[in-house]
Tab-separated table of C-alpha atoms in Angstrom:
chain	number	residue	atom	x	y	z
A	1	UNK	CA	62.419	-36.639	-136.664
A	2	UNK	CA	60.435	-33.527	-138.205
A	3	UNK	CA	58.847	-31.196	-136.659
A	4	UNK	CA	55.472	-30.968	-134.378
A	5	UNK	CA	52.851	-30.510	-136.431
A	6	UNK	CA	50.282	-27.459	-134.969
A	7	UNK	CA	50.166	-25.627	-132.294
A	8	UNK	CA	50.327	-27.102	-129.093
A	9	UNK	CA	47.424	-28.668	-127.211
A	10	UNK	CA	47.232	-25.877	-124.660
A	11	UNK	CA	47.323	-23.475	-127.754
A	12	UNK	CA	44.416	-25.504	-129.160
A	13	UNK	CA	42.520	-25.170	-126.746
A	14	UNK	CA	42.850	-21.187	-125.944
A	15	UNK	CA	41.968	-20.573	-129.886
A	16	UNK	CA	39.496	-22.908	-129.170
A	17	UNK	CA	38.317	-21.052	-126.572
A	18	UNK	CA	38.542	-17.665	-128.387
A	19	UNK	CA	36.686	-18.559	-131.020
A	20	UNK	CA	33.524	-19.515	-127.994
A	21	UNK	CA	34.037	-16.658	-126.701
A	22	UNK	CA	33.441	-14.816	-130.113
A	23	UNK	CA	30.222	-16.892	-129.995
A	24	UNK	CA	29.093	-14.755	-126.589
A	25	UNK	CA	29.720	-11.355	-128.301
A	26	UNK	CA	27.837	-12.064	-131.289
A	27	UNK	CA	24.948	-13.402	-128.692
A	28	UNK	CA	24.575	-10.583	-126.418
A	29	UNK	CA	20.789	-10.346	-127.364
A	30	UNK	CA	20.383	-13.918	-127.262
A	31	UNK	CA	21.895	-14.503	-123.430
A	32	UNK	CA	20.880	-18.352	-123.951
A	33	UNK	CA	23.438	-18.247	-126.853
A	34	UNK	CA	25.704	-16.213	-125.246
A	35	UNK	CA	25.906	-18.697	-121.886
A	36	UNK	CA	26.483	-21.931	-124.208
A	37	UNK	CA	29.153	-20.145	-126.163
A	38	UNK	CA	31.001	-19.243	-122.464
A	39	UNK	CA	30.480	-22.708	-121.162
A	40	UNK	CA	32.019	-24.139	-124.042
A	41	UNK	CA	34.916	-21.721	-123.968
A	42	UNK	CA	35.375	-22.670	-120.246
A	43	UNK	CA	34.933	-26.509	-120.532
A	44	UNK	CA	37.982	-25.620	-123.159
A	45	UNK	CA	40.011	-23.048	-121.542
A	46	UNK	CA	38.984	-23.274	-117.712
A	47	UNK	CA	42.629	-21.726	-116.807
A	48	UNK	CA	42.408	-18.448	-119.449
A	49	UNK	CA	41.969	-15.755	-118.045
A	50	UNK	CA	40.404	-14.002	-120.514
A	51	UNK	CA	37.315	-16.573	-120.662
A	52	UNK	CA	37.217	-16.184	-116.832
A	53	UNK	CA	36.760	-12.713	-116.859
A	54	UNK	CA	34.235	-13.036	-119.710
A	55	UNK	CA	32.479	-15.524	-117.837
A	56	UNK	CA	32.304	-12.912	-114.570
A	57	UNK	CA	31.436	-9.888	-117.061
A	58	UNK	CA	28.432	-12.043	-118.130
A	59	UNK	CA	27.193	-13.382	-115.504
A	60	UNK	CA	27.823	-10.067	-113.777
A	61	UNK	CA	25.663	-7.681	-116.445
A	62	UNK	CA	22.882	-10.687	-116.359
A	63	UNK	CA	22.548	-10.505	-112.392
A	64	UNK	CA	23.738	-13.961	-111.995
A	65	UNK	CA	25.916	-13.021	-108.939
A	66	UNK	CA	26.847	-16.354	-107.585
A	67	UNK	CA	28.919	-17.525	-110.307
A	68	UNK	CA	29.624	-14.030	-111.218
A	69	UNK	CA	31.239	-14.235	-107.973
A	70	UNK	CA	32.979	-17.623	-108.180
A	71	UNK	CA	34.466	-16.534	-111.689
A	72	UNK	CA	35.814	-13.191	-109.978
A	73	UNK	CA	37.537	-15.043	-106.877
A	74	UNK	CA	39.366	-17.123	-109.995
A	75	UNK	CA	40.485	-14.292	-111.990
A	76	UNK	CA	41.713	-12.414	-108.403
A	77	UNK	CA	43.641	-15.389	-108.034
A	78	UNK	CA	45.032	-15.767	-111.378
A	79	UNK	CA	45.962	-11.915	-111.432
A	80	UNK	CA	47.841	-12.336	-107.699
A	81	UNK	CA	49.708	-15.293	-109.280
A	82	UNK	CA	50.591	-13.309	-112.214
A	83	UNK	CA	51.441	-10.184	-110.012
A	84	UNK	CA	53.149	-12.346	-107.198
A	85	UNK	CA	50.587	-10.389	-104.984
A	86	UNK	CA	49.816	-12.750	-102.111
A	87	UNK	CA	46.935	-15.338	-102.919
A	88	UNK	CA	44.796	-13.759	-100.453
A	89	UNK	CA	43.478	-10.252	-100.991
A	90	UNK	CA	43.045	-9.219	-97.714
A	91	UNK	CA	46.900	-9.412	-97.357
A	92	UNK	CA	47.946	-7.138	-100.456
A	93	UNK	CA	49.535	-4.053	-99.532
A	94	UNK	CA	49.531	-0.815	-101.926
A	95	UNK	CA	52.985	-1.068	-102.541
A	96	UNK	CA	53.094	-4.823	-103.762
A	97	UNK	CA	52.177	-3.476	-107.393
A	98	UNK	CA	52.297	-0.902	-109.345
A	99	UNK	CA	48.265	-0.106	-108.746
A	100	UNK	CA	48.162	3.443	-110.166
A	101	UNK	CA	49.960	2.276	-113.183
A	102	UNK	CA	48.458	1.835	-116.749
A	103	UNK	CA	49.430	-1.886	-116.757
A	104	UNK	CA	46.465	-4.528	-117.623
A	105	UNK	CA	47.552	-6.532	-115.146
A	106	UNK	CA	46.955	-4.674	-111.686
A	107	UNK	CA	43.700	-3.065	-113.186
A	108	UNK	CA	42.084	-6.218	-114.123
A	109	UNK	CA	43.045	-7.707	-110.374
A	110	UNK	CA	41.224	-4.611	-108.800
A	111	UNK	CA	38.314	-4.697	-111.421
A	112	UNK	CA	37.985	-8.561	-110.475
A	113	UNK	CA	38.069	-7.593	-106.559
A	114	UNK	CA	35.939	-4.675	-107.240
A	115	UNK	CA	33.303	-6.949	-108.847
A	116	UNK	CA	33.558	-9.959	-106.688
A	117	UNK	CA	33.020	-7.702	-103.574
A	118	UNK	CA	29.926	-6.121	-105.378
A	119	UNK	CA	28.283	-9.450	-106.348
A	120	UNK	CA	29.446	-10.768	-102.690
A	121	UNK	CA	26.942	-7.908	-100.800
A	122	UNK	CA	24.037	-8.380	-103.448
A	123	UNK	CA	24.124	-12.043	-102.384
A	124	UNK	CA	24.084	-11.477	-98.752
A	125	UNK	CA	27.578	-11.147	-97.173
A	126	UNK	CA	27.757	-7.635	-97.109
A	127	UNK	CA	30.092	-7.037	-94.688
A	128	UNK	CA	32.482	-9.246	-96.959
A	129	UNK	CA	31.981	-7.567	-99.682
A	130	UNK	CA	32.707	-3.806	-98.581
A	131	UNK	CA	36.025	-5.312	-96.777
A	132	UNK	CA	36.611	-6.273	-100.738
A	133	UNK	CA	35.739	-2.681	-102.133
A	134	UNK	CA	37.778	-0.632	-99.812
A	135	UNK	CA	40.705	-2.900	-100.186
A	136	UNK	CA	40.250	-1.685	-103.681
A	137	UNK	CA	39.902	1.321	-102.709
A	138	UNK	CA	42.865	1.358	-100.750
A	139	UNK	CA	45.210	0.027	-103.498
A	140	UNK	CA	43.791	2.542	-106.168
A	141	UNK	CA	45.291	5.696	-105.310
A	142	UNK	CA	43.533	7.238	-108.277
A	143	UNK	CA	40.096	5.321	-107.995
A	144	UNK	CA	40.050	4.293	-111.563
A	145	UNK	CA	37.795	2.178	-110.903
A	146	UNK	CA	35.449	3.945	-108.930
A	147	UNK	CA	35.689	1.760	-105.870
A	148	UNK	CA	35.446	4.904	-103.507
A	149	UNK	CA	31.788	5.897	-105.043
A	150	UNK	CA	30.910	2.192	-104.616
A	151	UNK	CA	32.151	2.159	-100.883
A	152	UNK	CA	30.338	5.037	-100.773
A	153	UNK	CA	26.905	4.056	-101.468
A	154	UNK	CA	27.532	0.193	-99.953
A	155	UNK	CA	28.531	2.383	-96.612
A	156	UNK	CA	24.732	4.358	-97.442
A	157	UNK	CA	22.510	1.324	-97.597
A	158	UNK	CA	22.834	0.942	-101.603
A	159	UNK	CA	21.275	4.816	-101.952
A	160	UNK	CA	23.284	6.468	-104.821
A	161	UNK	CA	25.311	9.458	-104.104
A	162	UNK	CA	22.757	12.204	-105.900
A	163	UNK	CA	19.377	10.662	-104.649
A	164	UNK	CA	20.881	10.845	-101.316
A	165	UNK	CA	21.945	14.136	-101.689
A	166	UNK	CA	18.598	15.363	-103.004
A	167	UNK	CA	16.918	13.544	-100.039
A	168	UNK	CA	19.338	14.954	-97.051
């Protein structure tokens, strides 16, 4: 018997999927072009990571905050899994990863929680949403990610930090 020939279908599919996802970033003016290219790089890939968080980046930067949302809530859980962080995020303690470290891994999860908590208050459920941000607050001793100025102004009503300081 000889050997497989090509990659294997999963493989396939992520290169697949890459090469979509390449589609997006030459599309970025054209955001018509750019959302076919990530649909067709998640109809391919809908457990990569990668095309989940470019599918939350996009529908993030375009305002589209529902699925922005549902793509974040994926990628948290894919990130917990990866991180054997507990599937719910409510639950993760500081010292269940390294958070302050320069690891992808724990950045991305508190850049997805960051972001789905954001997009969770502009739809509505603000209260849900802050809970989100200072949990990432709480696990990023050195707010890389800026969650503290975020909590900040979600705990103001949405007024930035130097037109409320102008105004007071």
């Amino acid at each position: 018997m000889g050997a497989p020939m090509g990659p294997p279908p999963s493989q396939s599919r992520q290169h697949a999927a890459s090469i979509a996802l390449e589609g997006a970033r030459a599309a970025r003016t054209r955001p018509e072009d750019a959302r076919k290219a990530i649909d067709a790089a998640l109809a391919l890939a809908p457990d990569d990571v990668d095309v989940r968080m470019a599918a939350y980046k996009f529908h993030f930067y375009n305002h589209d905050y529902a699925p922005a949302a549902d793509h974040a809530a994926v990628c948290i859980r894919m990130f917990a899994a990866d991180l054997g962080l507990p599937p719910d995020w409510r639950s993760v303690a500081p010292d269940h990863a390294d958070f302050a470290a320069l690891a992808r891994a724990p950045g991305r999860y508190l850049q997805a929680l960051i972001a789905w908590g954001y997009c969770r208050a502009r739809l509505g459920a603000v209260e849900e949403g802050r809970e989100a941000v200072a949990q990432a607050a709480r696990l990023d001793p050195n707010d890389r990610f800026g969650a503290r100025r975020l909590l900040a102004v979600m705990e103001r009503g949405g007024v930035e930090i130097d037109a409320y300081a102008v105004d007071n």
